Short mmCIF file of N, CA and C in Angstrom, two decimals:
data_model
loop_
_atom_site.label_atom_id
_atom_site.label_comp_id
_atom_site.label_asym_id
_atom_site.label_seq_id
_atom_site.Cartn_x
_atom_site.Cartn_y
_atom_site.Cartn_z
N MET Y 1 -8.20 11.05 -28.36
CA MET Y 1 -8.70 9.60 -27.53
C MET Y 1 -9.41 10.42 -26.33
N GLN Y 2 -10.29 9.57 -26.96
CA GLN Y 2 -11.14 9.47 -24.94
C GLN Y 2 -11.70 8.05 -24.63
N VAL Y 3 -12.33 8.33 -23.29
CA VAL Y 3 -12.34 7.39 -22.86
C VAL Y 3 -13.58 6.61 -22.21
N GLY Y 4 -14.13 5.52 -23.41
CA GLY Y 4 -15.67 5.21 -23.46
C GLY Y 4 -15.75 4.70 -22.49
N GLU Y 5 -17.51 4.04 -22.72
CA GLU Y 5 -18.30 4.19 -21.65
C GLU Y 5 -18.50 3.11 -21.29
N ASN Y 6 -17.80 1.70 -21.96
CA ASN Y 6 -17.20 0.18 -21.63
C ASN Y 6 -15.82 -0.15 -21.53
N ASP Y 7 -15.20 0.90 -20.93
CA ASP Y 7 -13.78 1.28 -20.73
C ASP Y 7 -13.37 1.26 -19.73
N SER Y 8 -12.13 0.10 -19.36
CA SER Y 8 -11.59 0.17 -18.25
C SER Y 8 -10.67 1.04 -17.93
N VAL Y 9 -9.87 1.18 -17.10
CA VAL Y 9 -8.64 2.28 -16.82
C VAL Y 9 -7.91 1.72 -16.18
N ILE Y 10 -6.87 1.98 -15.84
CA ILE Y 10 -5.70 1.32 -14.18
C ILE Y 10 -5.16 3.37 -14.32
N VAL Y 11 -5.08 3.58 -13.57
CA VAL Y 11 -4.66 4.30 -12.89
C VAL Y 11 -3.50 3.92 -11.89
N VAL Y 12 -1.74 4.66 -12.73
CA VAL Y 12 -0.57 4.22 -11.89
C VAL Y 12 -0.08 5.53 -11.17
N THR Y 13 0.23 5.70 -10.15
CA THR Y 13 0.69 6.67 -9.79
C THR Y 13 1.87 6.12 -8.47
N HIS Y 14 2.86 7.40 -8.30
CA HIS Y 14 4.00 7.02 -8.07
C HIS Y 14 4.02 6.47 -6.12
N GLU Y 15 3.20 7.59 -5.68
CA GLU Y 15 3.11 6.50 -4.44
C GLU Y 15 1.79 5.73 -3.95
N PRO Y 16 1.91 5.14 -3.11
CA PRO Y 16 0.51 4.34 -3.03
C PRO Y 16 -0.29 5.33 -1.75
N ASN Y 17 -1.20 6.41 -2.36
CA ASN Y 17 -1.46 7.05 -1.01
C ASN Y 17 -2.72 6.59 -0.27
N TRP Y 18 -3.24 4.68 -0.87
CA TRP Y 18 -4.21 4.80 -0.61
C TRP Y 18 -3.37 4.09 1.16
N LEU Y 19 -1.93 3.84 1.28
CA LEU Y 19 -1.73 3.28 2.57
C LEU Y 19 -0.79 4.25 2.30
N LEU Y 20 0.08 4.62 2.40
CA LEU Y 20 0.66 6.03 3.85
C LEU Y 20 -0.27 6.70 4.19
N ASP Y 21 -1.84 7.10 3.27
CA ASP Y 21 -2.96 7.85 3.91
C ASP Y 21 -2.91 8.03 4.88
N TRP Y 22 -3.30 6.41 5.24
CA TRP Y 22 -3.99 5.56 6.19
C TRP Y 22 -3.08 5.15 7.40
N TYR Y 23 -1.46 5.55 7.57
CA TYR Y 23 -0.47 4.84 8.20
C TYR Y 23 0.14 6.28 8.94
N TRP Y 24 -0.23 7.25 8.07
CA TRP Y 24 0.08 8.29 8.78
C TRP Y 24 -1.12 9.12 9.25
N GLN Y 25 -2.54 8.67 8.79
CA GLN Y 25 -3.49 9.18 9.12
C GLN Y 25 -3.37 10.84 8.19
N GLU Y 26 -3.81 10.94 7.19
CA GLU Y 26 -3.49 12.64 6.37
C GLU Y 26 -3.91 11.79 5.03
N THR Y 27 -4.73 13.23 4.46
CA THR Y 27 -5.42 12.83 3.01
C THR Y 27 -4.99 13.41 1.72
N THR Y 28 -4.27 12.83 1.33
CA THR Y 28 -3.05 13.53 -0.04
C THR Y 28 -3.76 12.79 -1.47
N GLY Y 29 -3.19 13.06 -2.49
CA GLY Y 29 -3.60 12.73 -3.44
C GLY Y 29 -5.10 13.17 -3.87
N LYS Y 30 -5.38 13.83 -3.73
CA LYS Y 30 -7.22 14.28 -3.74
C LYS Y 30 -7.41 14.76 -5.05
N ASN Y 31 -6.28 15.09 -6.22
CA ASN Y 31 -6.55 15.85 -7.37
C ASN Y 31 -6.94 13.93 -7.89
N VAL Y 32 -6.31 12.69 -7.70
CA VAL Y 32 -6.79 12.02 -8.07
C VAL Y 32 -7.88 10.99 -7.42
N SER Y 33 -7.94 11.42 -6.55
CA SER Y 33 -9.42 10.41 -5.92
C SER Y 33 -10.66 11.18 -6.84
N HIS Y 34 -10.27 12.78 -6.94
CA HIS Y 34 -11.69 13.23 -7.49
C HIS Y 34 -11.13 13.07 -9.30
N LEU Y 35 -10.99 12.38 -9.85
CA LEU Y 35 -10.56 11.86 -10.70
C LEU Y 35 -11.08 10.59 -11.17
N ILE Y 36 -10.97 9.86 -10.37
CA ILE Y 36 -11.44 8.30 -10.31
C ILE Y 36 -12.63 8.61 -10.06
N GLN Y 37 -13.21 9.55 -8.55
CA GLN Y 37 -14.91 8.90 -8.07
C GLN Y 37 -15.62 10.13 -9.54
N GLU Y 38 -15.04 11.05 -9.84
CA GLU Y 38 -16.00 11.98 -10.56
C GLU Y 38 -16.03 11.51 -12.24
N TYR Y 39 -14.83 11.94 -12.46
CA TYR Y 39 -14.52 11.32 -14.03
C TYR Y 39 -14.52 9.99 -14.71
N LEU Y 40 -14.06 8.84 -13.96
CA LEU Y 40 -13.48 7.82 -13.64
C LEU Y 40 -15.23 7.01 -13.47
N ASN Y 41 -15.35 7.33 -12.90
CA ASN Y 41 -17.20 6.84 -12.23
C ASN Y 41 -17.03 4.97 -11.95
N GLY Y 42 -16.27 4.46 -11.45
CA GLY Y 42 -16.56 3.32 -12.20
C GLY Y 42 -15.43 2.73 -12.92
N ARG Y 43 -14.65 3.19 -13.98
CA ARG Y 43 -14.23 2.35 -14.97
C ARG Y 43 -12.68 2.18 -14.63
N CYS Y 44 -12.15 2.64 -13.53
CA CYS Y 44 -11.18 1.92 -12.50
C CYS Y 44 -10.59 1.13 -11.89
N ARG Y 45 -10.28 -0.20 -12.54
CA ARG Y 45 -10.03 -1.41 -12.06
C ARG Y 45 -9.58 -1.43 -11.43
N LEU Y 46 -7.56 -0.83 -11.74
CA LEU Y 46 -6.80 -0.94 -10.68
C LEU Y 46 -6.16 0.00 -10.60
N ARG Y 47 -5.68 0.30 -9.33
CA ARG Y 47 -4.47 1.67 -9.25
C ARG Y 47 -3.62 1.35 -8.33
N MET Y 48 -2.72 1.12 -9.54
CA MET Y 48 -1.07 0.94 -8.92
C MET Y 48 0.26 1.43 -8.35
N ALA Y 49 0.64 1.24 -7.88
CA ALA Y 49 1.87 2.36 -7.36
C ALA Y 49 3.08 1.47 -7.21
N GLY Y 50 4.01 1.90 -6.85
CA GLY Y 50 5.32 1.92 -6.10
C GLY Y 50 6.28 2.80 -5.45
N ASP Y 51 7.35 2.95 -5.31
CA ASP Y 51 7.92 3.58 -4.16
C ASP Y 51 8.20 2.58 -2.63
N LEU Y 52 6.96 2.35 -2.35
CA LEU Y 52 8.05 1.07 -1.31
C LEU Y 52 8.05 0.39 -1.90
N HIS Y 53 9.36 -0.21 -1.59
CA HIS Y 53 9.89 -1.78 -1.76
C HIS Y 53 9.43 -2.30 -0.88
N HIS Y 54 7.94 -3.52 -1.77
CA HIS Y 54 7.21 -5.10 -1.49
C HIS Y 54 5.90 -4.78 -2.00
N PHE Y 55 5.78 -5.79 -2.68
CA PHE Y 55 4.53 -5.90 -3.11
C PHE Y 55 3.33 -6.34 -1.98
N MET Y 56 1.95 -5.56 -2.22
CA MET Y 56 0.72 -5.91 -1.43
C MET Y 56 0.04 -5.92 -2.59
N ARG Y 57 -0.93 -6.54 -2.42
CA ARG Y 57 -2.50 -6.55 -3.30
C ARG Y 57 -4.24 -6.87 -2.18
N HIS Y 58 -4.11 -5.79 -2.09
CA HIS Y 58 -5.46 -5.38 -1.88
C HIS Y 58 -6.83 -5.96 -2.74
N SER Y 59 -7.54 -6.81 -2.24
CA SER Y 59 -9.29 -6.75 -2.80
C SER Y 59 -10.03 -6.06 -2.63
N ALA Y 60 -11.09 -5.75 -3.15
CA ALA Y 60 -12.22 -4.90 -2.52
C ALA Y 60 -13.80 -6.17 -2.03
N THR Y 61 -13.91 -6.07 -1.01
CA THR Y 61 -15.15 -7.37 -0.14
C THR Y 61 -16.37 -7.34 -0.92
N ARG Y 62 -17.09 -7.63 -1.27
CA ARG Y 62 -17.94 -7.61 -1.73
C ARG Y 62 -19.02 -6.36 -1.00
N SER Y 63 -19.80 -5.30 -1.65
CA SER Y 63 -20.43 -4.40 -0.84
C SER Y 63 -21.88 -4.43 -1.39
N GLU Y 64 -22.93 -3.42 -0.77
CA GLU Y 64 -23.81 -3.31 -1.70
C GLU Y 64 -23.64 -1.47 -2.13
N LYS Y 65 -22.41 -0.73 -1.44
CA LYS Y 65 -21.91 0.56 -2.33
C LYS Y 65 -21.47 0.20 -3.08
N PRO Y 66 -21.26 1.60 -4.06
CA PRO Y 66 -20.27 1.32 -5.30
C PRO Y 66 -19.20 1.75 -5.38
N ASN Y 67 -18.00 0.68 -5.60
CA ASN Y 67 -16.65 0.94 -5.51
C ASN Y 67 -16.12 1.39 -6.53
N PHE Y 68 -15.86 1.88 -6.49
CA PHE Y 68 -14.55 3.16 -7.18
C PHE Y 68 -13.19 2.28 -7.88
N VAL Y 69 -12.86 1.77 -7.13
CA VAL Y 69 -11.29 0.81 -7.51
C VAL Y 69 -11.21 -0.52 -6.23
N PRO Y 70 -11.82 -1.55 -7.35
CA PRO Y 70 -11.79 -2.85 -7.16
C PRO Y 70 -10.86 -3.22 -6.85
N HIS Y 71 -9.46 -3.27 -7.18
CA HIS Y 71 -8.20 -3.62 -6.76
C HIS Y 71 -6.89 -2.48 -6.52
N LEU Y 72 -6.79 -2.93 -5.58
CA LEU Y 72 -5.07 -2.23 -5.03
C LEU Y 72 -4.03 -2.71 -5.05
N LEU Y 73 -3.33 -2.40 -6.23
CA LEU Y 73 -1.68 -2.88 -5.94
C LEU Y 73 -0.52 -2.24 -5.64
N VAL Y 74 0.51 -2.19 -4.90
CA VAL Y 74 1.74 -1.74 -4.62
C VAL Y 74 2.94 -2.94 -5.42
N ASN Y 75 3.56 -2.32 -6.37
CA ASN Y 75 4.81 -3.06 -7.11
C ASN Y 75 5.73 -2.53 -6.61
N GLY Y 76 6.78 -2.49 -5.67
CA GLY Y 76 7.86 -1.63 -6.13
C GLY Y 76 9.00 -2.56 -5.42
N CYS Y 77 9.26 -3.65 -5.72
CA CYS Y 77 10.04 -4.77 -5.44
C CYS Y 77 11.49 -4.47 -6.49
N GLY Y 78 11.72 -3.54 -6.64
CA GLY Y 78 13.23 -4.21 -7.41
C GLY Y 78 13.89 -2.94 -6.90
N GLY Y 79 14.14 -2.72 -5.63
CA GLY Y 79 14.53 -1.85 -5.04
C GLY Y 79 15.76 -3.11 -4.65
N ALA Y 80 17.06 -1.79 -4.29
CA ALA Y 80 17.66 -2.72 -3.27
C ALA Y 80 17.61 -3.14 -1.61
N PHE Y 81 16.04 -2.93 -1.08
CA PHE Y 81 16.20 -3.34 0.60
C PHE Y 81 14.51 -4.10 0.07
N LEU Y 82 13.89 -3.96 1.46
CA LEU Y 82 12.67 -4.11 1.73
C LEU Y 82 11.37 -3.30 1.97
N HIS Y 83 11.18 -2.56 2.12
CA HIS Y 83 9.69 -2.01 3.30
C HIS Y 83 9.26 -2.89 3.78
N PRO Y 84 8.43 -2.40 5.37
CA PRO Y 84 8.28 -3.32 6.23
C PRO Y 84 6.58 -3.81 5.44
N THR Y 85 5.55 -4.80 5.36
CA THR Y 85 4.52 -4.74 4.69
C THR Y 85 3.51 -5.32 5.93
N HIS Y 86 4.24 -5.71 7.23
CA HIS Y 86 3.59 -5.71 8.33
C HIS Y 86 3.13 -4.73 9.62
N VAL Y 87 3.78 -3.62 9.11
CA VAL Y 87 2.65 -2.02 9.49
C VAL Y 87 1.80 -2.03 8.64
N PHE Y 88 1.22 -2.51 7.81
CA PHE Y 88 0.00 -2.25 6.75
C PHE Y 88 -1.20 -3.25 7.40
N ARG Y 89 -0.80 -3.92 8.07
CA ARG Y 89 -1.53 -5.24 8.29
C ARG Y 89 -3.00 -4.58 8.73
N ASN Y 90 -3.75 -3.73 9.48
CA ASN Y 90 -4.63 -3.30 10.06
C ASN Y 90 -5.45 -2.45 8.87
N PHE Y 91 -4.48 -2.29 7.34
CA PHE Y 91 -5.11 -1.48 6.52
C PHE Y 91 -6.43 -2.38 6.21
N GLU Y 92 -7.67 -1.40 6.21
CA GLU Y 92 -9.06 -2.29 5.37
C GLU Y 92 -9.74 -0.98 4.64
N ARG Y 93 -9.43 0.02 4.81
CA ARG Y 93 -10.40 1.52 4.03
C ARG Y 93 -10.12 2.14 3.27
N PHE Y 94 -10.36 2.43 2.35
CA PHE Y 94 -10.20 3.40 1.77
C PHE Y 94 -11.20 4.09 0.91
N SER Y 95 -11.37 5.20 0.97
CA SER Y 95 -12.53 6.57 0.06
C SER Y 95 -13.79 5.26 0.19
N GLY Y 96 -14.26 4.92 1.57
CA GLY Y 96 -15.10 4.15 2.03
C GLY Y 96 -15.34 3.06 1.89
N THR Y 97 -14.70 2.08 0.99
CA THR Y 97 -14.61 0.96 0.12
C THR Y 97 -13.58 0.35 1.64
N THR Y 98 -14.13 -1.14 1.87
CA THR Y 98 -13.35 -2.19 2.66
C THR Y 98 -13.05 -3.30 1.75
N TYR Y 99 -11.41 -3.22 2.32
CA TYR Y 99 -10.45 -3.70 1.20
C TYR Y 99 -10.14 -5.08 2.02
N GLU Y 100 -9.67 -6.28 1.56
CA GLU Y 100 -8.87 -7.28 1.90
C GLU Y 100 -8.00 -7.46 1.42
N CYS Y 101 -6.69 -7.82 2.31
CA CYS Y 101 -5.11 -7.95 1.49
C CYS Y 101 -5.18 -9.54 1.25
N LYS Y 102 -5.13 -9.72 -0.23
CA LYS Y 102 -4.38 -10.92 -0.46
C LYS Y 102 -3.62 -11.62 -0.89
N ALA Y 103 -2.00 -10.62 -1.49
CA ALA Y 103 -1.10 -11.04 -1.07
C ALA Y 103 0.13 -10.01 -0.52
N ALA Y 104 0.77 -10.15 -0.24
CA ALA Y 104 1.64 -9.57 0.33
C ALA Y 104 3.45 -10.11 0.29
N TYR Y 105 4.57 -9.41 0.14
CA TYR Y 105 5.43 -9.48 -0.24
C TYR Y 105 7.31 -8.91 0.30
N PRO Y 106 7.64 -8.88 1.67
CA PRO Y 106 7.27 -10.17 1.80
C PRO Y 106 5.79 -10.76 3.13
N SER Y 107 5.93 -11.48 3.49
CA SER Y 107 4.93 -11.67 4.38
C SER Y 107 4.67 -10.57 5.95
N TYR Y 108 3.41 -10.87 6.35
CA TYR Y 108 3.36 -10.03 7.37
C TYR Y 108 4.72 -10.98 8.85
N GLU Y 109 4.44 -12.52 8.93
CA GLU Y 109 5.67 -12.48 9.83
C GLU Y 109 6.90 -12.67 8.95
N GLU Y 110 7.17 -12.31 7.89
CA GLU Y 110 8.21 -12.68 7.62
C GLU Y 110 8.81 -10.77 8.02
N SER Y 111 8.24 -9.87 6.93
CA SER Y 111 8.20 -8.27 7.58
C SER Y 111 8.73 -8.26 8.98
N SER Y 112 7.59 -9.21 9.74
CA SER Y 112 8.00 -8.64 11.29
C SER Y 112 9.31 -9.37 11.69
N GLY Y 113 9.30 -10.53 11.26
CA GLY Y 113 11.02 -10.92 12.01
C GLY Y 113 11.97 -10.24 11.56
N VAL Y 114 12.04 -9.66 9.75
CA VAL Y 114 13.29 -8.69 10.21
C VAL Y 114 13.49 -7.62 10.65
N GLY Y 115 12.26 -7.46 11.38
CA GLY Y 115 12.27 -6.18 11.83
C GLY Y 115 12.93 -6.33 12.80
N TYR Y 116 12.93 -7.29 13.63
CA TYR Y 116 12.94 -7.38 15.34
C TYR Y 116 14.63 -8.15 14.97
N TYR Y 117 15.03 -9.02 13.98
CA TYR Y 117 16.26 -9.32 13.57
C TYR Y 117 17.08 -7.98 13.51
N LEU Y 118 16.80 -6.97 12.42
CA LEU Y 118 18.09 -6.12 12.52
C LEU Y 118 17.54 -4.80 13.33
N MET Y 119 17.24 -4.99 14.21
CA MET Y 119 16.94 -4.45 16.01
C MET Y 119 17.83 -4.53 16.18
N LEU Y 120 18.02 -6.21 16.43
CA LEU Y 120 19.31 -7.30 17.31
C LEU Y 120 20.00 -6.64 17.09
N LYS Y 121 20.40 -6.37 15.21
CA LYS Y 121 22.02 -6.29 15.29
C LYS Y 121 22.54 -5.55 15.00
N ILE Y 122 21.23 -4.20 14.92
CA ILE Y 122 21.54 -3.08 15.59
C ILE Y 122 22.29 -2.34 16.84
N CYS Y 123 21.78 -3.31 18.20
CA CYS Y 123 21.47 -3.05 18.94
C CYS Y 123 23.26 -3.76 19.94
N PHE Y 124 23.26 -4.96 18.99
CA PHE Y 124 24.55 -5.56 19.03
C PHE Y 124 25.49 -5.13 18.57
N PHE Y 125 25.24 -4.04 17.80
CA PHE Y 125 26.25 -3.13 16.85
C PHE Y 125 26.76 -2.18 18.25
N LEU Y 126 26.03 -1.85 18.45
CA LEU Y 126 25.79 -0.74 19.56
C LEU Y 126 26.85 -0.89 20.40
N VAL Y 127 25.82 -1.80 21.37
CA VAL Y 127 27.27 -2.64 22.51
C VAL Y 127 28.27 -2.54 22.74
N TYR Y 128 28.81 -3.11 21.28
CA TYR Y 128 30.05 -4.15 20.91
C TYR Y 128 30.80 -2.95 20.43
N TYR Y 129 30.29 -2.65 19.64
CA TYR Y 129 31.48 -1.64 18.90
C TYR Y 129 31.86 0.44 19.47
N TRP Y 130 30.37 0.22 20.91
CA TRP Y 130 30.88 1.06 21.14
C TRP Y 130 30.43 1.40 22.58
N SER Y 131 31.30 0.34 23.22
CA SER Y 131 30.92 0.07 24.36
C SER Y 131 32.05 -0.08 24.63
N ALA Y 132 33.92 0.34 24.56
CA ALA Y 132 35.08 0.14 24.87
C ALA Y 132 34.57 1.54 25.07
#
């Protein structure tokens, strides 16, 4: 079976390297990027990954440039805990395309609040239990 000229493709990978590469300032997933840009050539409509325990959906903004992937989706909400989303607040570019965050769970504000709350709990625990 081959992908036809008018077929659309969803690419599913383990990690959302578009977010992790941006965060860690690295470049990984070169084979997948090559597949999407050179072979699928605009037929990839959605790129989806899990691994990070949160939900985020980014959509490409309108542009004159070619767009290889219009939607990026992280759907890792099946875990026992949530990873933060607020650390990705400034993510907006991947493979030369500008993206806008359309949805995030937890929201940036909730994620940031949970992070501060956990830090306070850890500090309280350290002071209360180890100060004796």
